[in-house]
């Protein structure tokens, strides 16, 4: 069964607008971490944001925020004030077995969402 | 800030040849991971090392092996290369929650 699901193969947004990229996950482990990465056409994998399953507040990093809804098992990425440089593939990933800030587990990725920002 | 370093960035090999990919983690990071990303695919976990010991193993072919050295750099050795091994190979390192990826090595097998 797919552990990480990104249902939007592609998304379009107008420059300066906000966009939400969806991610749902499936795990029976009470301790887990959720990640978002950006992969531009050049290929590198850029870490954006992390949310631990026990974190009480939604993670934020600059224009990125993670809308964490634990009961729904969703971890959507919100990008505010989109820029042309945000056009890229975005991956949601999960690590099971997180242990309060120190963890060494592998990441399982979703299929990715291609975001295109229009001027 | 220092990032994960991978070399080479691009590699072209013929079928049945061998390849060695190198990874230098962020200083003081104690865990190294290797991932393989095929064309149009999401990254797939291969293997990881914590403090120079193998900590987890994913869908890594028997033709591949890896190790982490005393200076914490890691090498992924790939033998009897097949066309299907053509992919982007990422190394990542972590110390705690966040996992940072290197720029990747793009391997093309012809």
Coordinates of C-alpha atoms in Angstrom, one line a residue:
Chain A
X1 CA 0.0 0.0 0.0
X2 CA 1.2 3.5 -0.8
X3 CA 2.4 5.2 2.3
X4 CA 2.6 8.7 0.9
X5 CA 0.1 9.9 -1.7
X6 CA 0.3 13.1 -3.7
X7 CA -2.9 13.2 -5.8
X8 CA -2.0 16.3 -7.8
X9 CA 0.3 15.4 -10.7
X10 CA 0.5 19.0 -11.7
X11 CA -0.6 22.4 -10.3
X12 CA -0.7 25.9 -11.7
X13 CA -0.6 29.1 -9.8
X14 CA -0.3 32.8 -10.7
X15 CA 2.7 34.7 -9.5
X16 CA 2.2 36.3 -6.0
X17 CA -0.7 34.0 -5.2
X18 CA -0.7 31.2 -2.6
X19 CA -0.8 27.5 -3.5
X20 CA -1.5 24.3 -1.5
X21 CA 0.1 21.0 -2.5
X22 CA -1.6 18.0 -1.1
X23 CA -0.1 15.1 0.7
X24 CA -1.7 12.3 2.7
X25 CA 0.1 9.5 4.5
X26 CA -0.5 6.1 6.0
X27 CA 1.3 4.7 9.0
X28 CA 0.5 2.9 12.2
X29 CA 3.6 4.2 13.9
X30 CA 2.8 6.9 16.4
X31 CA 6.2 8.5 15.9
X32 CA 6.9 9.8 12.4
X33 CA 8.2 12.8 10.6
X34 CA 6.9 14.5 7.5
X35 CA 9.1 16.3 5.0
X36 CA 8.7 18.4 1.9
X37 CA 11.4 18.7 -0.8
X38 CA 11.7 20.8 -3.9
X39 CA 13.4 19.4 -7.0
X40 CA 14.0 21.9 -9.8
X41 CA 14.7 20.8 -13.3
X42 CA 18.4 20.9 -12.5
X43 CA 17.8 17.8 -10.3
X44 CA 19.0 18.7 -6.8
X45 CA 16.7 17.8 -3.9
X46 CA 16.2 20.9 -1.7
X47 CA 14.9 20.4 1.9
X48 CA 12.0 22.8 2.6
X49 CA 10.3 21.9 5.8
X50 CA 9.9 19.2 8.5
X51 CA 7.0 18.3 10.8
X52 CA 7.2 15.8 13.6
X53 CA 4.1 13.8 14.6
X54 CA 4.3 15.1 18.1
X55 CA 4.7 18.8 17.2
X56 CA 1.9 20.8 18.5
X57 CA 2.2 23.6 16.0
X58 CA 2.3 23.6 12.2
X59 CA 5.9 24.0 10.9
X60 CA 6.7 27.2 9.0
X61 CA 9.9 28.2 7.1
X62 CA 9.7 31.6 5.4
X63 CA 7.1 31.4 2.7
X64 CA 6.5 27.7 3.3
X65 CA 4.1 26.3 5.9
X66 CA 2.9 22.8 6.6
X67 CA -0.8 22.3 7.2
X68 CA -0.6 19.3 9.5
X69 CA -3.9 17.6 10.2
X70 CA -3.1 14.5 12.1
X71 CA -6.5 13.0 12.3
X72 CA -6.9 13.2 8.6
X73 CA -3.3 12.0 8.1
X74 CA -2.6 14.9 5.8
X75 CA 0.5 17.2 5.6
X76 CA -0.2 19.8 2.9
X77 CA 2.5 22.3 1.9
X78 CA 1.4 25.9 1.5
X79 CA 3.5 28.2 -0.5
X80 CA 2.6 31.9 0.0
X81 CA 3.3 34.7 -2.5
X82 CA 4.5 32.3 -5.3
X83 CA 7.5 33.3 -7.3
X84 CA 8.6 32.1 -10.8
X85 CA 11.5 30.3 -9.1
X86 CA 9.1 28.1 -7.2
X87 CA 8.3 26.2 -10.5
X88 CA 9.6 22.7 -9.7
X89 CA 8.7 19.2 -8.7
X90 CA 7.7 18.9 -5.0
X91 CA 7.9 15.7 -3.1
X92 CA 6.3 14.9 0.2
X93 CA 8.1 12.2 2.3
X94 CA 7.7 10.4 5.6
X95 CA 10.1 8.8 8.0
X96 CA 8.6 6.3 10.5
X97 CA 10.0 5.8 13.9
X98 CA 10.9 9.4 14.7
X99 CA 12.0 9.7 18.3
X100 CA 11.7 13.3 19.5
X101 CA 14.2 15.1 17.3
X102 CA 16.7 12.4 16.8
X103 CA 16.1 9.8 14.2
X104 CA 18.0 7.9 11.6
X105 CA 15.4 6.4 9.4
X106 CA 14.9 6.3 5.6
X107 CA 12.5 8.5 3.8
X108 CA 9.6 7.2 1.8
X109 CA 8.5 9.6 -1.0
X110 CA 5.3 10.3 -2.7
X111 CA 5.0 10.5 -6.5
X112 CA 5.5 14.3 -6.6
X113 CA 3.6 17.3 -7.8
X114 CA 4.9 19.5 -10.6
X115 CA 4.2 23.1 -9.8
X116 CA 4.2 25.7 -12.5
X117 CA 4.1 29.4 -11.6
X118 CA 2.7 31.7 -14.3
X119 CA 3.8 35.4 -14.5
Chain B
X1 CA 26.8 26.5 5.3
X2 CA 28.5 23.3 4.2
X3 CA 26.4 20.9 2.1
X4 CA 26.5 17.3 1.1
X5 CA 29.1 16.8 -1.6
X6 CA 28.8 14.1 -4.2
X7 CA 31.3 13.1 -6.9
X8 CA 31.3 12.7 -9.8
X9 CA 28.2 14.7 -10.8
X10 CA 27.9 12.9 -14.1
X11 CA 29.1 9.4 -15.1
X12 CA 28.7 7.5 -18.3
X13 CA 29.4 3.8 -18.2
X14 CA 28.9 0.9 -20.5
X15 CA 26.9 -2.3 -19.7
X16 CA 28.8 -4.7 -17.4
X17 CA 31.2 -2.0 -16.2
X18 CA 31.6 -0.9 -12.6
X19 CA 31.1 2.5 -11.1
X20 CA 32.0 4.1 -7.7
X21 CA 30.0 7.0 -6.4
X22 CA 31.3 9.1 -3.5
X23 CA 29.6 11.1 -0.9
X24 CA 30.9 13.5 1.7
X25 CA 28.3 14.3 4.3
X26 CA 27.8 17.6 6.1
X27 CA 30.4 17.8 8.9
X28 CA 29.3 16.3 12.2
X29 CA 26.4 14.5 10.5
X30 CA 26.4 10.9 11.7
X31 CA 24.1 9.2 9.3
X32 CA 24.4 8.8 5.5
X33 CA 21.7 7.6 3.1
X34 CA 21.8 6.5 -0.5
X35 CA 18.7 6.9 -2.8
X36 CA 18.1 6.1 -6.4
X37 CA 15.8 8.1 -8.6
X38 CA 14.9 6.7 -12.0
X39 CA 13.6 8.9 -14.7
X40 CA 10.2 10.4 -13.8
X41 CA 10.2 8.4 -10.5
X42 CA 10.4 9.4 -6.8
X43 CA 13.6 8.6 -5.0
X44 CA 13.9 5.0 -3.6
X45 CA 16.0 4.2 -0.5
X46 CA 19.0 1.9 -1.1
X47 CA 21.0 1.8 2.1
X48 CA 22.1 3.8 5.1
X49 CA 24.9 4.0 7.6
X50 CA 25.0 5.3 11.2
X51 CA 28.4 5.9 12.7
X52 CA 30.0 3.8 10.0
X53 CA 27.8 0.8 10.5
X54 CA 25.1 -0.2 8.1
X55 CA 21.8 0.8 9.7
X56 CA 19.2 -0.1 7.1
X57 CA 18.9 -1.6 3.7
X58 CA 16.3 -1.1 1.1
X59 CA 15.8 -2.4 -2.4
X60 CA 19.5 -2.4 -3.2
X61 CA 20.6 -5.0 -5.8
X62 CA 23.2 -7.5 -4.8
X63 CA 25.4 -6.0 -7.5
X64 CA 25.7 -2.9 -5.4
X65 CA 27.6 -2.5 -2.2
X66 CA 28.3 0.5 0.0
X67 CA 30.4 1.4 3.0
X68 CA 31.1 4.4 5.2
X69 CA 34.7 5.2 6.1
X70 CA 36.4 6.4 9.2
X71 CA 36.2 10.0 7.9
X72 CA 32.5 9.5 7.4
X73 CA 32.5 9.7 3.7
X74 CA 30.6 7.0 1.9
X75 CA 31.0 5.1 -1.4
X76 CA 28.4 3.3 -3.4
X77 CA 30.0 0.6 -5.6
X78 CA 28.0 -0.7 -8.5
X79 CA 29.1 -3.7 -10.6
X80 CA 27.9 -5.4 -13.7
X81 CA 26.0 -2.3 -14.6
X82 CA 22.7 -2.7 -16.5
X83 CA 20.8 -0.2 -18.6
X84 CA 18.2 0.0 -15.9
X85 CA 20.7 1.3 -13.5
X86 CA 20.7 4.7 -15.3
X87 CA 19.4 7.1 -12.7
X88 CA 20.1 10.0 -10.4
X89 CA 21.8 8.7 -7.3
X90 CA 21.5 10.9 -4.2
X91 CA 23.4 10.8 -1.0
X92 CA 21.8 12.5 2.0
X93 CA 23.1 13.1 5.6
X94 CA 21.4 13.9 8.8
X95 CA 22.1 14.7 12.5
X96 CA 18.6 14.7 14.1
X97 CA 15.4 15.4 12.3
X98 CA 16.3 17.0 9.0
X99 CA 17.8 15.1 6.1
X100 CA 19.8 17.0 3.6
X101 CA 20.5 15.8 0.1
X102 CA 23.5 16.2 -2.1
X103 CA 23.3 17.4 -5.7
X104 CA 23.2 13.8 -7.0
X105 CA 25.3 11.8 -9.4
X106 CA 23.6 11.2 -12.8
X107 CA 24.6 7.8 -14.0
X108 CA 24.0 6.9 -17.6
X109 CA 24.6 3.3 -18.7
X110 CA 24.9 2.7 -22.4

